[in-house]
Amino acid sequence: MINYPFQKNDKLNKNINYKNKGMFLEEVINNTNEYYKDRNIALIYKKPTPIQIVKLSYDKKYIEKAFFKEKSTTDYNGIYKGKYIDFEAKECTSKTSFPLKNIKEYQFKHLLKVDEFGGIGFIIFYFSKLDKFYILFIQEIKEYIDLNPTKSSIPLDYFLKKNHEIILNLNFSIDYLKEIDKIIH
Amino acid sequence: MINYPFQKNDKLNKNINYKNKGMFLEEVINNTNEYYKDRNIALIYKKPTPIQIVKLSYDKKYIEKAFFKEKSTTDYNGIYKGKYIDFEAKECTSKTSFPLKNIKEYQFKHLLKVDEFGGIGFIIFYFSKLDKFYILFIQEIKEYIDLNPTKSSIPLDYFLKKNHEIILNLNFSIDYLKEIDKIIH
């Protein structure tokens, strides 16, 4: 039994806020999903962040106090060419490797389940200092960890070897479905 | 071009609150989805209600004011037997018909898109006064409206004719995937 090097799940992570959530990556993926939707290519949405409501207004029409909660799944899911698509987007500032502690254990497990059920599960990685975007499918991530159980990060070389780079377009979108095409054809 | 009798989309519906959201139906579906997940049958989740944050605390760790927003899609989606599943759950108090104004136009359109993309889109209807649960697939709903463009509700007879009743189990779950099995086999 491998002790996966992911971040353990927290019930309520009070450090979630907008500042450290990688808004650029999120914007790029939202742009891309809108592009896909407008052109009838795919229906993929970001799930809203769940909140824990502490207090509602007296008329229950608005929230007076709430905390951000952690999701039990991933950020994005939807449908493309009849296939169920499910992914997470992750950013790192390292130029040489992606730290596995940036991935939550429940996200990894959820994506493995998606794969097991016949869906397509993956992570989009954004190396912000390199301005590079890569995909790894969940089985590729698992393969790396299973073969390198003592490593706490995935080296850039592994991303290059797996060869799913996605290019940032001028309209700030990334055509990540072209990598999905490679595995469903 | 048929003028569909659904409720028009609101940008921000301030009347959404917990009281009028049919908590019983939601609980039953959540129970069912947990049952499916625990037994490795399907991965189906309720999407959190999106909120519009008006004010965060000074440390950005919690929300001091926010409104509920309307979703642009449906309440539930996930994967079953490799298929993308997407549905909405609706309750009504009438004993004889389901008022179409209870369905939002964007929900109807989203489910038609899901169908078009090769997913399975449907609505689970709960007639609370009859204690009965029925499914209609989105094409069945469209068929009724297309054939009855002047009607503002779907009569109970139509639900009986389509024959997708789901029985409430003793553990407060409804095995709705058995109706999905009928169309994917």
Coordinates of C-alpha atoms in Angstrom, one line a residue:
Chain A
M1 CA 0.0 0.0 0.0
I2 CA 1.6 3.2 -1.2
N3 CA 1.4 6.2 1.1
Y4 CA 0.5 8.8 -1.5
P5 CA 2.3 12.1 -1.1
F6 CA -0.7 14.2 -1.6
Q7 CA -2.1 16.8 0.7
K8 CA -4.5 15.2 3.2
N9 CA -8.2 16.2 3.1
D10 CA -9.4 18.9 5.4
K11 CA -13.0 19.2 6.3
L12 CA -13.0 22.9 6.2
N13 CA -10.0 24.7 4.9
K14 CA -10.2 28.3 6.1
N15 CA -7.2 29.3 4.0
I16 CA -9.1 29.0 0.7
N17 CA -9.5 32.5 -0.6
Y18 CA -9.5 34.2 -4.0
K19 CA -5.9 35.3 -3.8
N20 CA -4.2 31.9 -3.7
K21 CA -6.5 30.1 -6.1
G22 CA -4.7 30.8 -9.4
M23 CA -7.2 33.2 -11.0
F24 CA -5.2 33.4 -14.3
L25 CA -5.4 29.6 -14.9
E26 CA -9.1 29.6 -13.9
E27 CA -9.8 32.5 -16.3
V28 CA -8.0 30.7 -19.1
I29 CA -9.9 27.5 -18.6
N30 CA -13.2 29.3 -18.3
N31 CA -12.5 31.1 -21.6
T32 CA -11.7 27.8 -23.2
N33 CA -14.9 26.2 -21.9
E34 CA -17.0 29.1 -23.1
Y35 CA -15.3 28.8 -26.5
Y36 CA -16.2 25.1 -26.6
K37 CA -19.7 25.8 -25.6
D38 CA -20.3 28.6 -28.1
R39 CA -19.0 26.4 -30.9
N40 CA -21.0 23.4 -29.8
I41 CA -17.8 21.4 -29.2
A42 CA -18.2 20.4 -25.6
L43 CA -20.2 21.2 -22.4
I44 CA -17.7 21.6 -19.6
Y45 CA -18.4 23.7 -16.5
K46 CA -16.6 24.8 -13.4
K47 CA -18.4 23.6 -10.3
P48 CA -19.1 26.4 -7.9
T49 CA -17.1 26.4 -4.6
P50 CA -19.3 24.9 -1.9
I51 CA -19.8 27.1 1.1
Q52 CA -20.9 26.4 4.7
I53 CA -23.6 28.9 5.6
V54 CA -23.3 30.1 9.2
K55 CA -26.0 32.8 9.1
L56 CA -28.7 33.8 6.7
S57 CA -30.5 37.2 6.7
Y58 CA -33.8 37.2 8.6
D59 CA -35.7 36.9 5.3
K60 CA -33.4 34.1 4.2
K61 CA -32.7 36.0 1.0
Y62 CA -29.0 36.5 1.4
I63 CA -26.0 35.1 3.3
E64 CA -24.7 37.1 6.3
K65 CA -21.9 34.7 7.2
A66 CA -20.4 31.7 5.4
F67 CA -17.1 29.8 5.1
F68 CA -15.6 28.4 1.9
K69 CA -15.6 24.6 2.0
E70 CA -13.4 22.2 0.2
K71 CA -14.9 20.3 -2.7
S72 CA -15.1 16.5 -2.4
T73 CA -14.4 16.2 -6.1
T74 CA -12.6 18.3 -8.8
D75 CA -13.2 21.7 -10.3
Y76 CA -14.4 20.9 -13.8
N77 CA -16.6 18.3 -15.4
G78 CA -18.8 17.8 -18.4
I79 CA -19.3 16.0 -21.7
Y80 CA -17.3 15.8 -24.9
K81 CA -18.0 13.4 -27.8
G82 CA -20.3 11.4 -25.5
K83 CA -17.5 11.0 -23.0
Y84 CA -17.6 12.1 -19.4
I85 CA -14.7 14.5 -18.8
D86 CA -13.5 15.4 -15.3
F87 CA -10.4 17.4 -14.4
E88 CA -8.6 19.6 -11.9
A89 CA -6.4 22.6 -12.8
K90 CA -3.2 23.2 -10.8
E91 CA -0.5 25.9 -10.8
C92 CA 3.0 25.8 -9.5
T93 CA 5.9 28.3 -9.4
S94 CA 8.7 25.8 -9.6
K95 CA 10.6 25.7 -12.9
T96 CA 11.7 22.1 -12.6
S97 CA 9.0 19.9 -11.0
F98 CA 5.5 19.9 -9.8
P99 CA 5.1 19.3 -6.0
L100 CA 2.6 16.5 -5.3
K101 CA 1.4 18.1 -2.1
N102 CA -0.4 20.6 -4.4
I103 CA -2.8 17.9 -5.3
K104 CA -5.4 16.9 -2.7
E105 CA -5.7 13.2 -2.0
Y106 CA -9.5 13.2 -2.6
Q107 CA -8.9 14.8 -6.0
F108 CA -6.5 12.0 -7.0
K109 CA -8.9 9.4 -5.7
H110 CA -11.9 11.0 -7.4
L111 CA -10.0 11.1 -10.8
L112 CA -9.0 7.4 -10.5
K113 CA -12.7 6.6 -9.9
V114 CA -13.7 8.6 -12.9
D115 CA -11.2 6.5 -14.9
E116 CA -12.5 3.3 -13.5
F117 CA -16.1 4.2 -14.5
G118 CA -15.0 4.8 -18.1
G119 CA -14.7 8.6 -18.0
I120 CA -11.6 10.7 -18.8
G121 CA -9.8 12.1 -15.7
F122 CA -6.8 14.4 -15.9
I123 CA -5.1 17.4 -14.4
I124 CA -4.1 20.5 -16.3
F125 CA -0.8 21.8 -14.9
Y126 CA 0.3 25.4 -15.3
F127 CA 4.0 26.2 -14.6
S128 CA 3.6 29.9 -14.2
K129 CA 7.3 30.8 -14.2
L130 CA 7.7 28.9 -17.5
D131 CA 4.4 30.0 -18.9
K132 CA 3.8 26.4 -19.9
F133 CA 0.6 24.2 -19.7
Y134 CA 0.7 20.4 -19.6
I135 CA -1.9 17.7 -19.2
L136 CA -1.2 14.4 -17.4
F137 CA -4.0 11.8 -17.4
I138 CA -4.7 10.3 -14.0
Q139 CA -3.2 7.0 -15.0
E140 CA 0.0 8.8 -16.0
I141 CA 0.2 10.5 -12.6
K142 CA -0.5 7.2 -10.8
E143 CA 2.2 5.5 -12.9
Y144 CA 4.8 8.1 -11.9
I145 CA 3.9 7.8 -8.2
D146 CA 3.8 4.0 -8.3
L147 CA 7.3 3.8 -9.9
N148 CA 8.7 6.6 -7.7
P149 CA 7.1 6.1 -4.3
T150 CA 9.7 8.2 -2.5
K151 CA 9.5 11.3 -4.7
S152 CA 7.5 14.3 -3.6
S153 CA 7.2 16.0 -7.0
I154 CA 6.9 15.1 -10.7
P155 CA 9.9 16.4 -12.6
L156 CA 9.4 18.5 -15.7
D157 CA 11.0 15.8 -17.8
Y158 CA 8.1 13.5 -17.1
F159 CA 5.7 16.1 -18.5
L160 CA 7.9 16.4 -21.6
K161 CA 8.1 12.7 -22.0
K162 CA 4.3 12.3 -21.8
N163 CA 4.0 15.0 -24.4
H164 CA 0.7 16.7 -23.7
E165 CA 1.7 20.3 -23.9
I166 CA -1.1 22.7 -24.5
I167 CA -0.3 26.1 -26.1
L168 CA -1.9 29.3 -24.8
N169 CA -3.8 30.9 -27.6
L170 CA -3.9 34.7 -28.3
N171 CA -7.5 34.8 -27.0
F172 CA -6.3 33.4 -23.6
S173 CA -7.7 29.9 -24.2
I174 CA -6.0 26.5 -24.2
D175 CA -7.3 23.8 -26.5
Y176 CA -7.0 21.0 -24.0
L177 CA -9.5 18.8 -25.8
K178 CA -7.0 18.1 -28.6
E179 CA -5.0 16.0 -26.1
I180 CA -8.2 14.2 -25.2
D181 CA -8.8 13.5 -28.9
K182 CA -5.5 11.6 -29.0
I183 CA -6.8 9.1 -26.5
I184 CA -10.4 8.6 -27.6
H185 CA -9.5 8.0 -31.3
Chain B
M1 CA -40.4 28.3 -33.4
I2 CA -42.3 27.2 -30.3
N3 CA -42.5 29.6 -27.4
Y4 CA -41.6 27.2 -24.6
P5 CA -43.8 27.6 -21.5
F6 CA -40.8 27.5 -19.1
Q7 CA -39.9 30.1 -16.6
K8 CA -37.6 32.6 -18.1
N9 CA -34.0 32.9 -16.9
D10 CA -33.3 35.5 -14.2
K11 CA -29.8 36.7 -13.7
L12 CA -30.1 36.8 -10.0
N13 CA -33.1 35.3 -8.3
K14 CA -33.3 36.7 -4.8
N15 CA -36.2 34.4 -3.9
I16 CA -34.0 31.3 -3.9
N17 CA -33.7 30.1 -0.4
Y18 CA -33.7 26.9 1.5
K19 CA -37.4 26.9 2.3
N20 CA -38.6 26.6 -1.3
K21 CA -36.0 24.3 -2.6
G22 CA -37.7 21.0 -1.9
M23 CA -35.3 19.7 0.8
F24 CA -37.0 16.3 1.0
L25 CA -36.4 15.5 -2.6
E26 CA -32.9 16.7 -2.4
E27 CA -32.2 14.6 0.6
V28 CA -33.6 11.5 -1.1
I29 CA -31.4 12.1 -4.2
N30 CA -28.3 12.8 -2.1
N31 CA -29.0 9.5 -0.2
T32 CA -29.3 7.7 -3.4
N33 CA -26.1 9.1 -4.9
E34 CA -24.2 8.2 -1.7
Y35 CA -25.6 4.7 -2.0
Y36 CA -24.4 4.5 -5.6
K37 CA -21.0 5.9 -4.7
D38 CA -20.4 3.6 -1.7
R39 CA -21.3 0.5 -3.8
N40 CA -19.2 1.6 -6.7
I41 CA -22.2 1.9 -9.0
A42 CA -22.0 5.5 -10.2
L43 CA -20.4 8.8 -9.3
I44 CA -23.1 11.4 -9.3
Y45 CA -22.9 14.7 -7.4
K46 CA -25.1 17.7 -6.6
K47 CA -23.4 20.9 -7.8
P48 CA -23.2 23.5 -5.1
T49 CA -25.4 26.5 -5.5
P50 CA -23.3 29.4 -6.9
I51 CA -23.2 32.6 -4.9
Q52 CA -22.4 36.1 -5.7
I53 CA -20.1 37.4 -3.1
V54 CA -20.7 41.0 -2.1
K55 CA -18.3 41.3 0.8
L56 CA -15.5 39.2 2.2
S57 CA -14.0 39.5 5.7
Y58 CA -10.9 41.7 5.9
D59 CA -8.7 38.6 5.9
K60 CA -10.7 37.1 3.0
K61 CA -11.2 34.0 5.0
Y62 CA -15.0 34.1 5.2
I63 CA -18.0 35.7 3.4
E64 CA -19.7 38.6 5.1
K65 CA -22.4 39.1 2.5
A66 CA -23.5 37.1 -0.6
F67 CA -26.5 36.4 -2.7
F68 CA -27.7 33.1 -4.0
K69 CA -27.3 32.9 -7.8
E70 CA -29.1 30.8 -10.3
K71 CA -27.2 27.9 -11.9
S72 CA -26.7 28.0 -15.6
T73 CA -27.0 24.3 -15.8
T74 CA -28.8 21.6 -13.7
D75 CA -28.4 20.3 -10.1
Y76 CA -26.8 16.9 -10.7
N77 CA -24.3 15.4 -13.0
G78 CA -21.9 12.5 -13.1
I79 CA -20.9 9.2 -14.7
Y80 CA -22.6 5.8 -14.9
K81 CA -21.4 2.9 -17.0
G82 CA -19.2 5.2 -19.0
K83 CA -22.1 7.5 -19.8
Y84 CA -22.4 11.2 -18.9
I85 CA -25.5 11.6 -16.7
D86 CA -27.2 15.1 -16.1
F87 CA -30.4 15.8 -14.4
E88 CA -32.6 18.2 -12.5
A89 CA -35.0 17.3 -9.7
K90 CA -38.4 19.0 -9.5
E91 CA -41.3 18.9 -7.0
C92 CA -44.9 19.9 -7.4
T93 CA -47.9 19.9 -5.2
S94 CA -50.5 19.3 -7.9
K95 CA -52.1 15.8 -8.0
T96 CA -53.0 15.9 -11.6
S97 CA -50.2 17.6 -13.7
F98 CA -46.8 19.1 -13.5
P99 CA -46.7 22.9 -14.3
L100 CA -44.0 23.6 -16.9
K101 CA -43.3 27.0 -15.4
N102 CA -41.5 25.0 -12.6
I103 CA -38.8 24.2 -15.1
K104 CA -36.3 26.9 -16.0
E105 CA -35.8 27.5 -19.7
Y106 CA -32.0 27.2 -19.3
Q107 CA -32.4 23.9 -17.6
F108 CA -34.5 22.5 -20.5
K109 CA -32.0 23.9 -23.1
H110 CA -29.0 22.5 -21.1
L111 CA -30.6 19.0 -21.0
L112 CA -31.3 19.1 -24.7
K113 CA -27.6 19.9 -25.3
V114 CA -26.5 17.1 -23.0
D115 CA -28.7 14.8 -25.1
E116 CA -27.2 16.2 -28.3
F117 CA -23.7 15.5 -27.0
G118 CA -24.5 11.9 -26.3
G119 CA -25.2 12.1 -22.6
I120 CA -28.3 11.1 -20.7
G121 CA -30.5 14.1 -19.7
F122 CA -33.6 13.8 -17.7
I123 CA -35.7 15.3 -14.9
I124 CA -36.8 13.5 -11.7
F125 CA -40.3 14.6 -10.8
Y126 CA -41.7 14.3 -7.3
F127 CA -45.5 14.7 -6.9
S128 CA -45.4 15.4 -3.2
K129 CA -49.2 15.1 -2.5
L130 CA -49.2 11.7 -4.3
D131 CA -45.8 10.6 -2.9
K132 CA -44.8 9.5 -6.3
F133 CA -41.5 9.8 -8.2
Y134 CA -41.3 9.7 -12.0
I135 CA -38.5 10.3 -14.6
L136 CA -39.1 11.9 -18.0
F137 CA -36.1 11.9 -20.4
I138 CA -35.5 15.3 -21.9
Q139 CA -36.7 14.0 -25.4
E140 CA -39.9 12.9 -23.8
I141 CA -40.5 16.3 -22.3
K142 CA -39.7 17.9 -25.6
E143 CA -42.0 15.5 -27.4
Y144 CA -44.9 16.5 -25.1
I145 CA -44.4 20.2 -25.5
D146 CA -43.9 19.9 -29.3
L147 CA -47.2 18.0 -29.6
N148 CA -49.0 20.2 -27.1
P149 CA -47.7 23.7 -27.7
T150 CA -50.6 25.4 -25.9
K151 CA -50.4 23.3 -22.7
S152 CA -48.8 24.8 -19.6
S153 CA -48.4 21.6 -17.7
I154 CA -47.7 17.9 -18.3
P155 CA -50.7 15.7 -17.2
L156 CA -50.0 12.8 -14.8
D157 CA -51.3 10.5 -17.6
Y158 CA -48.3 11.3 -19.7
F159 CA -46.0 10.2 -16.8
L160 CA -47.9 7.0 -16.5
K161 CA -47.8 6.4 -20.2
K162 CA -44.0 6.9 -20.3
N163 CA -43.7 4.4 -17.4
H164 CA -40.6 5.5 -15.5
E165 CA -41.9 5.4 -12.0
I166 CA -39.3 5.1 -9.3
I167 CA -40.2 3.7 -5.9
L168 CA -39.1 5.3 -2.7
N169 CA -37.1 2.7 -0.7
L170 CA -37.3 2.3 3.0
N171 CA -33.8 3.9 3.4
F172 CA -35.2 7.0 1.7
S173 CA -33.4 6.4 -1.6
I174 CA -34.9 6.1 -5.2
D175 CA -33.1 3.8 -7.6
Y176 CA -33.4 6.1 -10.6
L177 CA -30.5 4.4 -12.5
K178 CA -32.7 1.4 -13.2
E179 CA -34.7 3.6 -15.6
I180 CA -31.4 4.7 -17.2
D181 CA -30.5 1.0 -17.6
K182 CA -33.6 0.5 -19.7
I183 CA -32.3 3.0 -22.3
I184 CA -28.6 2.1 -22.4
H185 CA -29.1 -1.6 -22.9

